[in-house]
Amino acid sequence: MMSKQYIQNKVSEAIWPWQRPASEQGKAQPTWLFSLVTLSIAWAIGCFLFFYGHLTIALLAFCISTFVFIASRFFPKIYAAIELIFQKFSAFVGKILTWILLVPFFYICFSIGKIAQILKRKDPMHRTIEPDTVSYWQSCDKRSSVEDYKRQF
Amino acid sequence: MNILGISAYYHDSAAVLVQDGRIVAAAQEERFTRIKHDHDFPLLAIRYCLAEGGISEGELDAVTFYDKPILKFARIMETYFSTAPKGLASFMKAMPLWIKQKLWIPYNIEKGLARCGVGSKQIYFAEHHESHAASSFYPSPFEEAAVLTMDGVGEWATSTIAIGRKNRIEMVKELCFPHSLGLLYSAITYFTGFRVNSGEYKLMGLAPYGSPKYVDKIYKHLLDLKADGSFRLNMEYFGYMQSLKMTTSLMEELFDGPPRTPESPITSREMDIAASIQVVTEEIVIRMARYTKELTGMKYLCLSGGVALNCVANGRLLRENIFEDIYIQPASGDAGGALGAALLTWHQIENQPRTSNLKKDTMQGSYLGPSFPDDEIGAFLAANNYVATKIDGDDWSREIAKRMADEKVIGLFQGRMEFGPRALGCRSIIGDARSTDMQSTMNLKIKYRESFRPFAPSCLEEKAGDYFDIDRPSPYMLIVADVKKERCLTDSDGKTVPFDEQINQLRSDIPAVTHVDYSARIQTVSPDTNKGYYDIIKAFYELTGYAVIINTSFNVRGEPIVCTPEDAYRCFMRTEMDCLVLGSYLLEKSEQPEFDDDVNWRDNYTLD
């Protein structure tokens, strides 16, 4: 086949790996090290629970972690599904935590700030229309030293 | 010296590589990920740029990000201080992204570069509008020029005036958030039922169908416009500071009803609103340009920022003759910020000289993306058993021209991919501009988009004056000019014609590219920048006597422009295109094997 003889150049290979089988283009399987570390952590937690007498939960931890380990090594499709479920679950937990933390922050912090602005009669957004003003253009106070460009502000 | 410019995390992420001041590679991330307006870190675009420049470990000298994230964050915080207790929904949407990504940009850059196998010696941050200004001034043919940038918002600035001299840019004046011409236009885009940061072109295309009956109301209620083009918006009508909506209920009173529901039928109200906001936008741009001239005394003007993609306003600006000439950055949106950031690093930070010749810019026709050799295309086609004929030499352009003359629609994929929103003959769908059915066919059967949307003409540079009222090249499709009067057919005696009939009305001898107001968004093609495309139009001219063809981007609605031959083939098979040109290969739809495709492929693309 012509495609097997053709060797892609580096640019093309970087952005269009059409010669690689689709299975290789997907997400890589976790490394042995990653799988073993994950298993060890889960087993350490299991042992800890076992030591303190939580036998059922410890057993559950042993079983689940062993199952995930085996799936990660020998059943990539099952592992991908497990990973997806974990991802969705963690995204859900993340969303809940975000709301729990940020909603009070928003009302406490910004409401106080708003009150301070009202008291100071300051509007950084310059929302008032000024019919008598000739121009709304502002002068730029831009500095352009090399040090300024190294800063994010 | 190798400099990488990056724009990311808002919309249209991109990467650009500049080597010793020369633009070597530039691409938007969306082209590789196939997610329209992708805003994520441009990993694949960086990978491409590094490969194109042959950069390996230790060879990247600097990376410059196109804005200053902490300044932007401060502006967003100030906005919430100003709008609290309103603004929770917007805050909850924005904050997780800031916490997760946008506050860790140096770390994200280092991590991204490490994944590409390189590191950078230095990371710089330019201001958003400074990046825009740099993107238009440095590649321009002018030694010195005034620079006007207008977009939604960067850190604080929404429009700026700058002076470019040799290798330096000095920012002089600015208008600040929330008073923004870009956001005003986007708010109306939202109100008329189109998608913000994407549907602005549609609003511009819709404008000629309406009459500007809301202009007075806009001036009276929405903004206070000064003689020098500066303005303040009446924020009671706009919701973008405190909510996820761009407008408030007051706008409904002003425009006689609620916002149009996306995808619902377009009524004359939306057309009138579009016409009105276009008039107001043009007036603001003209006043700003006049003030820029007065302030800087410069002969030339460089334009950039999203508003500079409003080619109708650009055409008007040219006709006003405020400046001797204007230069508009073809990638004027945020993607172009990556280019500006990289060039700014070379000229302003590294203080390297700049040359200009008053004739040619340094954008290389904006053909700065990847190209694929014929050998590889041939191997790909053979590997998949796709049927193709290789055509070499002059026959290549003649065969394509012949098919166009037979009213066939052709997907054209050749040379380096364009940088910026426009397809300029390397990733284009082309057809016969003389055809009366072509606009409807292309819109409904190939692009799957709204039938009113106009198509742009590509014309031989030396023949442009024969078809359009234009006296200079327009290589980037950024200027709208009228079709020559003698080519236009008379209109319908002032009678009100229904919308659908207006679309299909025969307006000139090149009807497929003549918009309802007898204008066209012109691309002039020269052999210096795109020999292959020039040859096709030349062959079409020799065959038909017409040096003008239709050019639209090679994609369907909601899909980014195709990048690889595989993308092109997929798009070709999904639509009713007749032929596909992949480099030297010509493919006929009728000869292709059955294409195994996802029946719900359209669901993959969010409608824009």
XYZ file of C-alpha atoms in Angstrom, chain A:
153
model
C 0.000 0.000 0.000
C 1.227 3.480 -0.847
C 0.289 4.826 2.600
C 2.740 2.471 4.282
C 5.573 3.690 2.063
C 4.844 7.329 2.609
C 6.620 8.954 5.537
C 4.906 12.051 6.866
C 6.947 15.210 7.347
C 7.238 16.631 10.866
C 4.657 19.383 10.385
C 2.048 17.043 9.038
C 2.774 14.413 11.651
C 2.326 17.002 14.412
C -1.190 17.945 13.372
C -2.605 15.175 11.215
C -1.621 11.685 12.357
C -3.707 9.904 9.704
C -1.256 7.024 9.396
C -1.621 6.078 13.025
C -4.510 3.700 13.706
C -7.518 5.370 15.341
C -7.035 3.290 18.479
C -3.587 4.834 19.006
C -4.868 8.342 18.473
C -7.205 8.131 21.444
C -6.369 8.512 25.087
C -3.294 6.567 26.136
C -3.639 3.716 28.592
C -2.416 4.642 32.103
C 1.140 3.589 32.856
C 1.937 0.649 35.110
C 3.383 3.104 37.620
C 0.185 5.138 37.713
C -1.974 2.038 38.086
C 0.235 0.646 40.870
C 0.392 3.921 42.781
C -3.409 4.262 42.582
C -3.826 0.677 43.787
C -1.336 1.197 46.637
C -3.092 4.338 47.868
C -6.484 2.617 47.811
C -5.083 -0.416 49.616
C -3.397 1.818 52.205
C -6.762 3.456 52.881
C -8.371 -0.012 53.032
C -5.763 -1.178 55.566
C -6.293 1.949 57.637
C -10.051 1.333 57.718
C -9.504 -2.365 58.487
C -7.180 -1.471 61.353
C -9.849 0.774 62.895
C -12.519 -1.904 62.556
C -14.502 -0.705 59.527
C -14.424 -4.132 57.932
C -17.178 -3.712 55.335
C -15.892 -0.406 53.981
C -12.327 -1.730 53.980
C -13.411 -4.760 51.998
C -15.239 -2.491 49.574
C -12.104 -0.375 49.110
C -9.993 -3.489 48.439
C -12.493 -4.862 45.919
C -13.126 -1.627 44.027
C -9.451 -0.679 43.809
C -8.458 -4.151 42.649
C -11.210 -4.121 40.048
C -10.118 -0.683 38.785
C -6.507 -1.868 38.663
C -7.373 -4.956 36.630
C -9.579 -2.909 34.315
C -6.818 -0.330 33.789
C -4.371 -3.034 32.718
C -6.515 -5.529 30.831
C -9.899 -3.986 29.972
C -9.272 -0.449 28.641
C -12.892 0.106 27.595
C -14.194 -0.681 31.085
C -11.467 1.512 32.566
C -12.434 4.377 30.243
C -16.050 4.042 31.403
C -14.976 4.053 35.073
C -12.824 7.088 34.428
C -15.750 8.884 32.766
C -18.028 8.141 35.713
C -15.400 9.449 38.144
C -14.908 12.540 36.018
C -18.628 13.280 35.957
C -18.912 12.625 39.666
C -15.988 14.887 40.513
C -17.333 17.609 38.216
C -20.670 17.382 40.041
C -18.975 17.578 43.456
C -16.856 20.457 42.178
C -19.951 22.319 41.053
C -21.679 21.886 44.401
C -18.577 22.996 46.299
C -18.175 25.981 43.996
C -21.694 27.144 44.744
C -21.322 26.540 48.500
C -18.115 28.569 48.622
C -18.666 31.253 46.023
C -22.264 32.322 46.644
C -21.599 33.585 50.200
C -18.335 35.093 48.989
C -20.147 36.978 46.229
C -22.806 38.502 48.456
C -20.521 39.305 51.400
C -17.546 40.620 49.490
C -19.192 42.471 46.620
C -22.073 43.883 48.624
C -19.622 45.419 51.087
C -17.601 46.725 48.150
C -20.710 48.198 46.572
C -21.643 49.951 49.806
C -18.115 51.358 50.012
C -18.432 52.646 46.449
C -21.761 54.285 47.217
C -20.370 55.931 50.342
C -17.344 57.189 48.451
C -19.555 58.224 45.526
C -17.161 56.453 43.220
C -18.131 54.722 40.000
C -15.147 53.069 38.339
C -17.389 52.238 35.384
C -18.170 55.912 34.676
C -21.783 55.140 33.942
C -23.091 58.664 34.078
C -23.753 60.498 30.860
C -22.081 63.915 30.840
C -23.746 66.116 28.215
C -21.360 69.020 28.845
C -18.209 66.962 28.441
C -16.507 67.467 25.092
C -14.811 64.066 24.944
C -14.842 60.738 26.730
C -11.402 59.735 25.449
C -8.920 59.137 28.251
C -5.154 59.494 28.025
C -3.194 56.253 28.194
C -0.710 55.959 31.005
C 0.904 52.945 29.406
C 4.487 52.196 30.369
C 6.514 50.048 28.059
C 9.714 48.962 29.779
C 10.845 45.363 29.486
C 10.012 44.867 33.168
C 6.424 45.973 32.530
C 6.043 43.317 29.863
C 7.166 40.654 32.317
C 4.251 41.457 34.612
C 0.731 40.124 34.331
C -0.653 43.519 35.420
